[in-house]
Coordinates of C-alpha atoms in Angstrom, one line a residue:
M8 CA -34.9 -54.0 -78.6
T9 CA -36.2 -51.7 -81.3
T10 CA -37.2 -53.1 -84.7
S11 CA -34.9 -51.9 -87.5
P12 CA -36.4 -49.8 -90.3
I13 CA -37.4 -52.1 -93.2
T14 CA -34.9 -50.4 -95.6
N15 CA -32.0 -51.6 -93.3
I16 CA -33.1 -55.3 -93.5
R17 CA -31.5 -57.8 -95.9
N18 CA -32.9 -61.3 -96.3
F19 CA -30.6 -63.6 -98.3
S20 CA -29.8 -67.2 -98.8
I21 CA -26.5 -68.9 -99.8
V22 CA -26.9 -71.3 -102.7
A23 CA -24.2 -73.5 -104.2
H24 CA -23.3 -77.0 -105.2
I25 CA -22.3 -79.6 -102.5
D26 CA -18.8 -78.8 -101.0
H27 CA -18.4 -75.4 -102.5
G28 CA -18.3 -73.8 -99.1
K29 CA -21.7 -72.5 -98.1
S30 CA -21.6 -73.4 -94.5
T31 CA -18.0 -72.2 -94.1
L32 CA -18.9 -68.8 -95.5
A33 CA -21.9 -68.7 -93.2
D34 CA -19.5 -69.3 -90.3
R35 CA -17.3 -66.4 -91.3
L36 CA -20.2 -64.0 -91.7
I37 CA -21.4 -65.0 -88.2
Q38 CA -18.0 -64.5 -86.8
M39 CA -17.3 -61.1 -88.5
T40 CA -20.6 -59.6 -87.5
G41 CA -20.1 -60.8 -83.9
G42 CA -23.0 -63.3 -83.9
L43 CA -20.9 -65.6 -81.9
S44 CA -17.6 -64.8 -80.1
D45 CA -14.4 -66.4 -81.2
R46 CA -14.5 -68.5 -78.1
E47 CA -17.9 -69.9 -79.0
M48 CA -16.7 -70.6 -82.6
A49 CA -13.5 -72.3 -81.4
G50 CA -13.1 -75.9 -82.4
K51 CA -16.4 -75.9 -84.2
E52 CA -16.7 -76.0 -87.9
Q53 CA -20.0 -75.3 -89.6
V54 CA -21.9 -73.8 -86.7
L55 CA -25.2 -74.0 -88.4
D56 CA -24.9 -77.7 -89.2
S57 CA -26.3 -78.9 -85.9
M58 CA -26.8 -82.7 -86.6
D59 CA -23.8 -85.0 -86.1
I60 CA -24.5 -86.6 -89.5
E61 CA -24.2 -83.1 -91.1
R62 CA -20.9 -82.6 -89.5
E63 CA -19.4 -86.0 -90.3
R64 CA -20.5 -86.1 -93.9
G65 CA -19.8 -82.4 -94.4
I66 CA -23.3 -81.8 -95.9
T67 CA -26.2 -79.5 -94.8
I68 CA -29.5 -81.4 -94.5
K69 CA -31.8 -78.8 -92.8
A70 CA -31.8 -75.2 -93.9
Q71 CA -30.8 -73.0 -91.0
T72 CA -31.5 -69.4 -90.4
V73 CA -29.6 -66.7 -88.4
R74 CA -29.9 -63.0 -87.7
L75 CA -26.8 -60.8 -87.8
K76 CA -26.2 -57.2 -87.1
Y77 CA -23.7 -55.3 -89.3
R78 CA -22.5 -51.7 -89.3
A79 CA -21.8 -50.8 -92.9
K80 CA -19.2 -48.3 -94.3
D81 CA -22.0 -45.7 -94.6
G82 CA -22.3 -45.7 -90.8
K83 CA -25.8 -47.3 -90.7
D84 CA -26.7 -50.4 -88.8
Y85 CA -28.1 -53.2 -90.9
V86 CA -29.9 -56.5 -89.9
F87 CA -29.1 -59.5 -92.0
N88 CA -31.3 -62.6 -92.1
L89 CA -29.1 -65.4 -93.5
M90 CA -30.4 -68.7 -94.7
D91 CA -27.9 -71.5 -95.1
T92 CA -29.4 -74.1 -97.6
P93 CA -28.5 -77.7 -98.4
G94 CA -26.8 -78.3 -101.8
H95 CA -27.8 -81.9 -102.4
V96 CA -30.5 -82.8 -104.9
D97 CA -32.6 -84.8 -102.3
F98 CA -33.1 -81.7 -100.2
A99 CA -34.1 -79.3 -103.0
Y100 CA -37.4 -78.7 -101.3
E101 CA -35.5 -77.3 -98.3
V102 CA -33.9 -74.9 -100.7
S103 CA -37.2 -73.8 -102.3
R104 CA -38.7 -72.9 -98.9
S105 CA -35.6 -70.8 -97.9
L106 CA -35.6 -69.0 -101.2
A107 CA -39.3 -68.0 -100.9
A108 CA -38.5 -66.1 -97.7
C109 CA -35.6 -64.1 -99.1
E110 CA -35.1 -61.3 -101.7
G111 CA -31.6 -62.1 -102.8
S112 CA -29.0 -64.9 -103.0
L113 CA -25.2 -65.2 -102.7
L114 CA -24.2 -67.7 -105.4
V115 CA -21.1 -69.5 -104.1
V116 CA -18.9 -71.1 -106.8
D117 CA -15.7 -73.0 -106.2
A118 CA -13.0 -71.1 -108.1
S119 CA -11.1 -74.4 -108.8
Q120 CA -14.1 -76.5 -109.8
G121 CA -16.4 -74.1 -111.5
V122 CA -20.2 -74.4 -112.1
E123 CA -21.7 -77.8 -111.2
A124 CA -25.1 -79.4 -111.8
Q125 CA -26.5 -78.4 -108.5
T126 CA -25.3 -74.9 -108.8
L127 CA -27.5 -74.6 -111.9
A128 CA -30.5 -76.2 -110.3
N129 CA -30.3 -73.9 -107.2
V130 CA -29.7 -70.7 -109.2
Y131 CA -32.7 -71.4 -111.4
Q132 CA -34.8 -71.8 -108.3
A133 CA -33.5 -68.4 -107.0
L134 CA -34.2 -66.8 -110.3
D135 CA -37.8 -68.2 -110.3
N136 CA -38.2 -66.4 -106.9
N137 CA -37.1 -63.1 -108.6
H138 CA -33.9 -63.0 -106.5
E139 CA -31.1 -60.5 -107.0
I140 CA -28.0 -62.7 -107.3
V141 CA -24.4 -61.8 -106.1
P142 CA -21.8 -64.2 -107.5
V143 CA -19.1 -65.1 -105.0
L144 CA -16.0 -67.0 -106.0
N145 CA -14.7 -69.1 -103.1
K146 CA -11.4 -70.9 -102.6
V147 CA -9.5 -68.3 -104.7
D148 CA -6.4 -69.0 -102.5
L149 CA -6.0 -72.6 -103.9
P150 CA -3.2 -73.2 -106.3
A151 CA -5.8 -74.7 -108.7
A152 CA -8.1 -71.7 -108.7
E153 CA -9.0 -70.1 -112.1
P154 CA -11.2 -67.2 -111.2
D155 CA -11.3 -65.6 -114.7
K156 CA -12.2 -68.8 -116.3
V157 CA -15.0 -69.5 -113.7
K158 CA -16.4 -66.0 -114.2
Q159 CA -16.7 -66.6 -117.9
Q160 CA -18.3 -69.9 -117.1
I161 CA -20.9 -68.3 -114.9
E162 CA -21.8 -65.8 -117.7
D163 CA -21.9 -68.5 -120.4
V164 CA -23.9 -71.1 -118.5
I165 CA -26.1 -69.2 -116.1
G166 CA -26.2 -65.9 -118.0
I167 CA -25.7 -63.6 -115.1
D168 CA -23.0 -60.8 -115.1
A169 CA -20.0 -62.1 -113.1
S170 CA -17.6 -59.2 -113.9
D171 CA -17.9 -57.9 -110.3
A172 CA -18.0 -61.2 -108.6
V173 CA -16.6 -61.1 -105.0
M174 CA -13.4 -63.0 -104.6
I175 CA -13.1 -64.8 -101.2
S176 CA -11.6 -67.6 -99.3
A177 CA -14.3 -68.6 -96.7
K178 CA -11.8 -70.7 -94.8
T179 CA -9.2 -68.0 -94.2
G180 CA -11.7 -65.1 -94.2
L181 CA -10.0 -63.4 -97.1
G182 CA -12.5 -61.0 -98.9
V183 CA -15.4 -61.8 -96.6
P184 CA -15.8 -58.0 -95.6
D185 CA -16.4 -57.3 -99.3
V186 CA -19.3 -59.9 -99.2
L187 CA -20.9 -58.0 -96.3
E188 CA -20.7 -54.7 -98.2
A189 CA -22.1 -56.4 -101.3
I190 CA -25.1 -57.6 -99.3
V191 CA -25.8 -54.0 -98.2
T192 CA -25.3 -52.4 -101.6
R193 CA -26.3 -55.0 -104.1
L194 CA -29.3 -56.8 -102.5
P195 CA -32.7 -55.1 -102.2
P196 CA -34.5 -54.5 -98.9
P197 CA -37.8 -56.3 -98.3
K198 CA -41.1 -54.6 -98.9
G199 CA -44.0 -54.6 -96.5
D200 CA -46.6 -52.5 -94.7
R201 CA -46.4 -52.3 -90.9
D202 CA -50.0 -51.1 -90.5
A203 CA -51.6 -53.8 -92.7
T204 CA -53.2 -57.0 -91.3
L205 CA -50.7 -59.7 -90.3
K206 CA -49.6 -61.8 -93.2
A207 CA -46.7 -64.2 -92.7
L208 CA -45.2 -67.2 -94.5
L209 CA -44.5 -70.4 -92.5
V210 CA -41.0 -71.3 -93.7
D211 CA -40.1 -74.3 -91.5
S212 CA -41.1 -76.0 -88.3
W213 CA -39.4 -78.5 -86.0
Y214 CA -40.1 -80.1 -82.6
D215 CA -38.3 -79.0 -79.5
V216 CA -38.6 -81.1 -76.3
Y217 CA -39.2 -78.1 -74.1
L218 CA -41.1 -75.7 -76.3
G219 CA -43.2 -78.0 -78.4
V220 CA -43.3 -77.0 -82.1
V221 CA -41.1 -74.1 -83.1
V222 CA -42.2 -72.3 -86.2
L223 CA -39.9 -70.3 -88.4
V224 CA -41.8 -67.4 -90.1
R225 CA -41.2 -64.6 -92.5
I226 CA -43.4 -61.6 -91.8
V227 CA -44.7 -60.0 -95.1
D228 CA -47.1 -57.4 -93.7
G229 CA -48.2 -56.4 -90.2
V230 CA -46.6 -57.3 -86.9
M231 CA -46.4 -60.6 -85.0
K232 CA -46.7 -59.9 -81.3
K233 CA -46.4 -62.0 -78.2
G234 CA -49.9 -62.9 -76.9
S235 CA -51.7 -62.2 -80.1
R236 CA -54.0 -64.9 -81.6
I237 CA -53.0 -66.2 -85.0
R238 CA -54.7 -68.5 -87.6
M239 CA -53.0 -70.9 -90.0
M240 CA -54.9 -70.6 -93.2
G241 CA -54.1 -74.0 -94.6
T242 CA -55.2 -76.1 -91.6
N243 CA -57.6 -73.4 -90.3
A244 CA -56.4 -73.8 -86.7
A245 CA -56.0 -70.9 -84.3
Y246 CA -53.2 -70.5 -81.6
D247 CA -52.1 -68.0 -79.0
V248 CA -48.5 -66.9 -79.6
E249 CA -46.4 -67.5 -76.5
R250 CA -42.9 -66.6 -77.6
V251 CA -41.5 -64.5 -80.5
G252 CA -37.8 -64.3 -81.3
F253 CA -35.0 -64.9 -83.7
F254 CA -31.7 -66.8 -83.8
T255 CA -28.3 -65.2 -83.5
P256 CA -27.6 -68.5 -83.8
K257 CA -28.7 -68.7 -80.1
M258 CA -32.4 -68.2 -79.5
Q259 CA -33.3 -64.7 -78.5
Q260 CA -36.8 -63.5 -77.5
V261 CA -38.3 -60.2 -78.5
D262 CA -41.8 -58.6 -78.1
E263 CA -42.6 -58.4 -81.8
L264 CA -41.4 -59.1 -85.3
G265 CA -42.2 -56.5 -88.0
P266 CA -42.5 -56.7 -91.8
G267 CA -39.5 -58.1 -93.7
E268 CA -38.2 -59.9 -90.6
I269 CA -37.5 -63.6 -90.2
G270 CA -37.9 -65.2 -86.8
F271 CA -39.5 -67.9 -84.8
I272 CA -42.7 -68.3 -82.8
T273 CA -44.0 -70.9 -80.4
A274 CA -47.7 -71.3 -79.6
A275 CA -48.2 -74.6 -77.7
I276 CA -48.6 -76.5 -81.0
K277 CA -48.3 -80.2 -80.3
E278 CA -47.7 -81.8 -83.7
V279 CA -45.4 -80.7 -86.5
A280 CA -48.0 -82.1 -88.9
D281 CA -50.3 -79.2 -87.8
T282 CA -47.8 -76.7 -89.3
R283 CA -47.8 -77.1 -93.0
V284 CA -44.7 -75.7 -94.6
G285 CA -45.6 -72.9 -97.0
D286 CA -48.8 -72.1 -95.1
T287 CA -49.9 -68.5 -94.6
I288 CA -50.3 -67.2 -91.0
T289 CA -52.7 -64.3 -90.3
D290 CA -54.5 -62.5 -87.5
D291 CA -57.4 -64.6 -86.1
R292 CA -59.7 -61.6 -85.5
K293 CA -59.3 -60.0 -88.9
P294 CA -57.9 -62.6 -91.3
I295 CA -56.7 -61.7 -94.8
T296 CA -58.6 -63.4 -97.7
E297 CA -55.8 -64.4 -100.0
M298 CA -53.1 -66.8 -99.1
L299 CA -49.5 -66.3 -100.1
P300 CA -48.3 -68.6 -102.9
G301 CA -46.9 -71.5 -100.8
F302 CA -44.4 -74.0 -102.2
K303 CA -44.9 -77.4 -103.6
P304 CA -45.2 -80.0 -100.9
A305 CA -42.4 -82.5 -100.7
I306 CA -43.5 -85.6 -102.6
P307 CA -41.7 -88.9 -101.8
V308 CA -40.1 -90.4 -104.8
V309 CA -38.4 -93.5 -103.5
F310 CA -40.0 -96.2 -101.3
C311 CA -38.6 -99.0 -99.3
G312 CA -39.5 -101.3 -96.5
L313 CA -37.7 -100.9 -93.1
F314 CA -37.9 -103.9 -90.8
P315 CA -36.3 -104.4 -87.4
V316 CA -33.8 -107.3 -87.3
D317 CA -35.2 -108.2 -83.9
A318 CA -39.0 -108.5 -83.9
D319 CA -39.2 -107.2 -80.4
D320 CA -37.9 -103.8 -81.6
F321 CA -41.1 -103.1 -83.6
E322 CA -42.6 -100.7 -81.1
T323 CA -39.3 -98.9 -80.6
L324 CA -39.2 -98.5 -84.4
R325 CA -42.7 -97.1 -84.5
A326 CA -41.9 -94.5 -81.8
A327 CA -38.6 -93.6 -83.4
M328 CA -40.3 -93.0 -86.8
G329 CA -42.9 -90.9 -85.2
K330 CA -40.2 -88.7 -83.6
L331 CA -38.3 -88.4 -86.9
R332 CA -41.5 -87.4 -88.7
L333 CA -41.9 -84.6 -86.2
N334 CA -38.8 -82.9 -87.6
D335 CA -39.0 -84.0 -91.2
A336 CA -42.4 -83.6 -92.8
S337 CA -41.1 -85.0 -96.1
F338 CA -40.7 -88.5 -94.6
S339 CA -43.8 -90.7 -94.7
F340 CA -44.4 -94.2 -93.5
E341 CA -47.2 -96.8 -93.1
M342 CA -47.2 -100.3 -91.5
E343 CA -46.6 -103.4 -93.6
T344 CA -46.0 -107.1 -92.9
S345 CA -43.7 -109.5 -94.8
A346 CA -43.7 -113.3 -94.5
A347 CA -39.9 -113.3 -94.5
L348 CA -39.2 -110.2 -92.4
G349 CA -42.2 -109.9 -90.0
F350 CA -43.7 -106.5 -89.1
G351 CA -42.2 -103.3 -90.4
F352 CA -42.9 -100.1 -92.3
R353 CA -43.2 -99.0 -95.9
C354 CA -41.4 -95.6 -96.0
G355 CA -41.3 -92.8 -98.6
F356 CA -38.2 -90.7 -99.2
L357 CA -37.2 -87.8 -101.4
G358 CA -34.2 -89.8 -102.8
L359 CA -31.5 -92.3 -101.9
L360 CA -29.4 -89.9 -99.7
H361 CA -32.6 -89.0 -97.8
L362 CA -33.2 -92.8 -97.3
E363 CA -29.6 -93.3 -96.1
I364 CA -29.8 -90.4 -93.7
I365 CA -33.1 -91.5 -92.1
Q366 CA -31.7 -95.1 -91.8
E367 CA -28.6 -93.8 -90.2
R368 CA -30.5 -91.6 -87.8
L369 CA -32.7 -94.5 -86.8
S370 CA -29.8 -96.7 -86.0
R371 CA -27.8 -93.9 -84.3
E372 CA -30.3 -91.9 -82.3
F373 CA -32.5 -94.8 -81.4
D374 CA -30.0 -97.7 -81.5
L375 CA -32.1 -99.8 -83.9
N376 CA -30.8 -102.6 -86.1
L377 CA -32.7 -102.5 -89.4
I378 CA -33.1 -104.3 -92.7
A379 CA -34.2 -102.2 -95.7
T380 CA -35.8 -103.8 -98.8
A381 CA -34.9 -102.9 -102.3
P382 CA -35.9 -99.3 -103.1
S383 CA -38.7 -98.9 -105.6
V384 CA -40.7 -96.0 -107.1
I385 CA -44.4 -95.3 -107.6
Y386 CA -45.9 -97.1 -110.6
R387 CA -49.2 -96.3 -112.1
M388 CA -51.3 -99.2 -113.4
K389 CA -54.2 -98.8 -115.8
L390 CA -56.6 -101.6 -115.3
T391 CA -58.7 -103.4 -117.9
D392 CA -61.9 -102.3 -116.1
G393 CA -60.9 -98.6 -116.7
G394 CA -59.7 -98.0 -113.1
E395 CA -56.2 -96.7 -112.2
I396 CA -54.1 -97.5 -109.2
E397 CA -50.7 -96.5 -107.8
I398 CA -48.3 -99.1 -106.5
H399 CA -45.1 -98.6 -104.6
N400 CA -44.7 -102.2 -103.4
P401 CA -44.3 -105.0 -106.0
I402 CA -46.2 -107.4 -103.7
D403 CA -49.4 -105.4 -104.2
M404 CA -49.3 -105.8 -108.0
P405 CA -52.7 -107.1 -109.3
D406 CA -52.9 -110.1 -111.6
V407 CA -51.3 -109.5 -115.0
V408 CA -54.7 -110.3 -116.7
K409 CA -56.3 -107.2 -115.0
I410 CA -53.6 -104.8 -116.1
A411 CA -54.0 -102.9 -119.4
E412 CA -50.8 -100.7 -119.0
I413 CA -48.1 -100.0 -116.5
E414 CA -46.6 -96.5 -116.4
E415 CA -43.3 -95.6 -114.7
P416 CA -41.9 -92.2 -113.6
W417 CA -39.3 -90.5 -115.8
I418 CA -36.8 -87.8 -114.8
E419 CA -34.8 -85.2 -116.7
A420 CA -31.2 -85.5 -115.5
T421 CA -28.5 -82.8 -116.0
I422 CA -25.0 -84.2 -115.8
L423 CA -21.8 -82.1 -116.0
T424 CA -18.6 -84.1 -116.6
P425 CA -15.0 -83.4 -117.7
D426 CA -14.6 -84.3 -121.4
D427 CA -12.4 -87.3 -120.6
Y428 CA -15.2 -89.3 -119.0
L429 CA -18.0 -88.3 -121.4
G430 CA -17.9 -91.7 -123.2
S431 CA -18.4 -93.7 -120.0
V432 CA -21.1 -91.4 -118.7
L433 CA -23.1 -91.6 -122.0
K434 CA -22.7 -95.4 -121.9
L435 CA -24.0 -95.6 -118.4
C436 CA -27.0 -93.5 -119.3
Q437 CA -27.6 -95.6 -122.4
D438 CA -27.4 -98.8 -120.4
R439 CA -30.0 -97.4 -118.0
R440 CA -32.5 -97.0 -120.9
G441 CA -31.8 -93.2 -121.1
V442 CA -32.7 -91.0 -124.0
Q443 CA -30.3 -88.2 -124.8
K444 CA -31.8 -84.8 -125.2
E445 CA -28.9 -82.4 -125.6
L446 CA -25.1 -82.2 -125.3
T447 CA -23.4 -78.8 -124.9
Y448 CA -20.0 -77.7 -123.7
V449 CA -19.2 -75.4 -120.8
G450 CA -15.5 -74.6 -121.2
S451 CA -13.8 -78.0 -121.1
R452 CA -16.7 -79.7 -119.5
A453 CA -19.6 -81.4 -121.2
M454 CA -23.2 -80.8 -120.1
V455 CA -25.6 -83.7 -121.0
K456 CA -29.3 -83.7 -120.5
Y457 CA -30.9 -87.2 -120.4
D458 CA -34.4 -88.5 -120.0
L459 CA -34.1 -91.5 -117.7
P460 CA -36.6 -93.9 -115.9
L461 CA -36.4 -93.1 -112.2
N462 CA -36.5 -96.9 -111.5
E463 CA -33.0 -97.2 -113.1
V464 CA -31.7 -94.2 -111.1
V465 CA -32.7 -95.1 -107.6
F466 CA -30.8 -98.3 -107.4
D467 CA -27.2 -97.2 -107.6
F468 CA -26.9 -94.7 -110.5
Y469 CA -25.2 -92.1 -108.4
D470 CA -22.5 -94.4 -107.2
R471 CA -21.9 -95.7 -110.7
L472 CA -21.7 -92.2 -112.1
K473 CA -19.1 -91.2 -109.5
S474 CA -17.0 -94.3 -110.2
V475 CA -17.1 -94.0 -114.1
S476 CA -16.1 -90.3 -113.8
K477 CA -13.5 -90.7 -111.0
G478 CA -15.8 -88.6 -108.8
Y479 CA -15.7 -85.5 -111.2
A480 CA -19.3 -85.7 -112.7
S481 CA -22.1 -83.9 -110.9
F482 CA -25.7 -84.8 -111.3
D483 CA -29.1 -83.2 -110.7
Y484 CA -32.6 -84.3 -111.7
H485 CA -36.3 -83.4 -111.5
L486 CA -39.4 -85.5 -112.2
T487 CA -41.0 -84.9 -115.5
D488 CA -43.9 -87.3 -116.2
Y489 CA -45.1 -90.9 -116.4
K490 CA -44.5 -93.0 -119.5
P491 CA -45.9 -96.5 -120.4
A492 CA -43.2 -99.2 -119.9
D493 CA -42.9 -103.0 -120.5
L494 CA -42.4 -103.9 -116.8
V495 CA -42.7 -107.4 -115.3
K496 CA -42.9 -108.6 -111.7
M497 CA -39.9 -110.8 -110.9
Q498 CA -40.1 -113.2 -108.0
I499 CA -37.4 -115.1 -106.3
L500 CA -38.5 -118.7 -105.3
V501 CA -36.6 -120.6 -102.7
N502 CA -37.6 -124.3 -102.6
G503 CA -40.7 -123.4 -104.7
E504 CA -41.9 -120.7 -102.2
P505 CA -41.9 -117.0 -103.3
V506 CA -39.9 -114.7 -100.9
D507 CA -41.9 -111.5 -100.9
A508 CA -39.1 -109.3 -99.6
L509 CA -37.1 -110.0 -102.8
S510 CA -39.8 -109.5 -105.4
M511 CA -39.3 -106.5 -107.7
L512 CA -40.6 -104.8 -110.8
V513 CA -38.1 -104.7 -113.6
H514 CA -38.0 -103.9 -117.3
R515 CA -38.6 -107.0 -119.4
T516 CA -35.2 -106.6 -121.2
R517 CA -33.5 -106.4 -117.8
A518 CA -35.3 -109.2 -116.0
E519 CA -33.0 -112.1 -117.0
G520 CA -29.7 -110.3 -116.0
R521 CA -31.2 -109.0 -112.7
G522 CA -32.7 -112.5 -112.0
R523 CA -29.4 -114.3 -112.7
A524 CA -27.4 -112.0 -110.5
M525 CA -30.0 -112.4 -107.7
V526 CA -30.1 -116.2 -107.7
E527 CA -26.3 -116.5 -107.9
K528 CA -26.0 -114.2 -104.9
M529 CA -28.6 -116.2 -103.0
K530 CA -26.8 -119.4 -103.7
E531 CA -23.7 -118.1 -101.9
L532 CA -25.8 -116.8 -99.0
I533 CA -28.1 -119.7 -98.1
P534 CA -26.3 -122.3 -96.0
P535 CA -26.6 -126.0 -97.2
H536 CA -29.5 -127.9 -95.6
M537 CA -30.0 -131.7 -95.4
F538 CA -31.8 -131.5 -98.8
Q539 CA -31.0 -129.8 -102.0
I540 CA -32.6 -126.3 -102.4
P541 CA -33.5 -124.9 -105.8
I542 CA -33.4 -121.1 -106.1
Q543 CA -35.3 -119.7 -109.0
A544 CA -36.1 -116.3 -110.5
A545 CA -39.5 -116.4 -112.2
I546 CA -41.8 -114.1 -114.1
G547 CA -45.3 -115.4 -113.6
G548 CA -45.0 -119.2 -114.2
K549 CA -41.8 -118.9 -116.3
V550 CA -38.5 -119.5 -114.6
I551 CA -35.8 -117.3 -116.1
A552 CA -32.8 -118.3 -113.9
R553 CA -32.0 -121.1 -111.5
E554 CA -29.2 -122.2 -109.1
T555 CA -29.2 -125.1 -106.7
V556 CA -27.7 -125.2 -103.2
R557 CA -26.3 -128.7 -102.8
A558 CA -27.5 -130.9 -99.9
L559 CA -25.3 -131.9 -97.0
R560 CA -24.8 -135.6 -97.4
K561 CA -24.0 -138.3 -94.9
D562 CA -21.9 -141.1 -96.2
V563 CA -24.4 -143.9 -95.6
T564 CA -22.3 -146.5 -97.4
A565 CA -19.3 -146.0 -95.0
K566 CA -20.1 -149.2 -93.0
C567 CA -20.4 -151.4 -96.2
Y568 CA -16.9 -152.7 -97.0
G569 CA -16.8 -155.4 -99.6
G570 CA -19.8 -157.5 -100.2
D571 CA -22.5 -157.1 -102.8
V572 CA -23.0 -153.7 -104.6
S573 CA -26.8 -154.0 -104.2
R574 CA -26.4 -153.3 -100.4
K575 CA -24.8 -150.0 -101.2
R576 CA -27.4 -149.2 -103.8
K577 CA -30.3 -150.0 -101.4
L578 CA -28.9 -147.6 -98.8
L579 CA -28.4 -144.8 -101.3
E580 CA -31.9 -145.3 -102.6
K581 CA -33.3 -145.2 -99.1
Q582 CA -31.3 -141.9 -98.5
K583 CA -32.6 -140.4 -101.7
E584 CA -36.2 -141.2 -100.7
G585 CA -35.6 -139.6 -97.3
K586 CA -34.1 -136.4 -99.0
K587 CA -37.1 -136.2 -101.3
K588 CA -39.5 -136.3 -98.3
M589 CA -37.4 -133.8 -96.5
R590 CA -37.4 -131.4 -99.4
Q591 CA -41.2 -131.7 -99.5
F592 CA -41.7 -130.8 -95.9
G593 CA -38.5 -129.1 -95.0
K594 CA -38.3 -125.4 -94.1
V595 CA -35.5 -123.4 -95.6
D596 CA -33.9 -121.0 -93.1
I597 CA -32.8 -117.9 -94.9
P598 CA -30.4 -115.9 -92.7
Q599 CA -31.0 -112.2 -92.2
E600 CA -27.6 -111.4 -93.7
A601 CA -28.7 -113.1 -96.9
F602 CA -31.5 -110.5 -97.3
I603 CA -29.3 -107.6 -96.6
A604 CA -26.6 -108.8 -99.1
A605 CA -29.1 -109.8 -101.7
L606 CA -30.8 -106.4 -101.6
K607 CA -27.5 -104.8 -102.3
V608 CA -27.1 -106.8 -105.5
D609 CA -26.3 -104.6 -108.6
G610 CA -28.0 -106.2 -111.7

């Protein structure tokens, strides 16, 4: 197969907010250019969302790429490399990599809902990559669609000209041919020199059981050939290329990839960890000196412990995490032990949705039953001896005397909400120690920017935001910096013993409320024993909340009928002594369900 001239190549990604129809538009483009026959498309929505979870939840998690051939109205044959990107904030790093490999973007906006928070975040990323942007209004066939209003919104909020936005309905295929023409006429072709030394960007990599690691590359200069020897500049490792090809979405092998093209290579690479996303690939014999600007590595923001319910599953869990790590470089884990939960792993995630997805994949694909501890973030502690440490597990916190200052991460959140719910949204942010930065209007919707501590967001902020705004508010955030905070370590003591899985770092003003909620919940969950069990929330030596689980009592005076009262009293005293002794030496069994339920508590 001959390589297309570089002027006839178009590399573009589709960016949009969640649910605005990216993957459906990708389906239509594949169908209309003949990438897959109608028979192959039949009964399958979102062809590029390959994971079951993606299909069920209707979200894209992994960015996917596909090459399409299109004959334009000018009679020329064009090659399109399409990248379908995720819309959710947790997977923003997937978006950034896809954008770096393209020259243009289709901005899909729902004609009935308008511009949302994620739309903004993703468009700004595209503009940072100097992309040419073509606005596309989707769902124009809905009765609630207001295309003119949304065009105005795009111009007001994002500041790009939307007068010639393409009107489509991705579901029915209405207007999709105009999108194909717009890609040809309005997006620029890539630049690159075929005769220069090989220079390619490593866009993504994943593990395939038969081929080993498959690497997705964007060729900038030079040619990538089968059998050539390449070098990864970041890891300084050299490999022999075994296969070169592209996806149509099916894998198709070719002899070479030229400049401007996006395709895959395999080179007997064993570990996905050896292929750093954003790395530069060059020729091993005459390497280039300067690397391409990569993209920021994905930094985990939320941490939580994952423990198997059945201790025998520990090795299975270790293997399963290793496999997931192969396909998701942003997921990190290390071993940890807990007195209450046994052996498990401390894992790092990009956000709560990422955590949920990983947990679901572990239970689904590997049939594991897991307990997750309360999510926490990375705190920085400045010590009195001048040192500085990072902590993402409250158990590791040093003695209070040694700490000079604790800093916590803050984020800047952008929230778009209909006017009716603005009051509740502001109250929610205020309750979470937020600092309002600005409030502007986009048509009838308010756009609020808040500085919020990440600690308050990871717990259940997203769910609360959805409930106070009846699901209409959209939310996007990015980390800004660390600020000093008055944080304390709160422990839950059951019968005087601290339960490590339930300790957490909370703001001093919040400690009492969170502690009270925790002990009340634990009181319901711990079954009565033969002795009474005190459950306390404590900060250091100070108890801030307490509940007591009543003891199971045997009626020891049942056999005394009539007679002197001192007999009854003697028996009761004897029972009391016994209970006291039991409480001293008795072990409290906390059922697994209690941990799961207690960790879901909303302070």
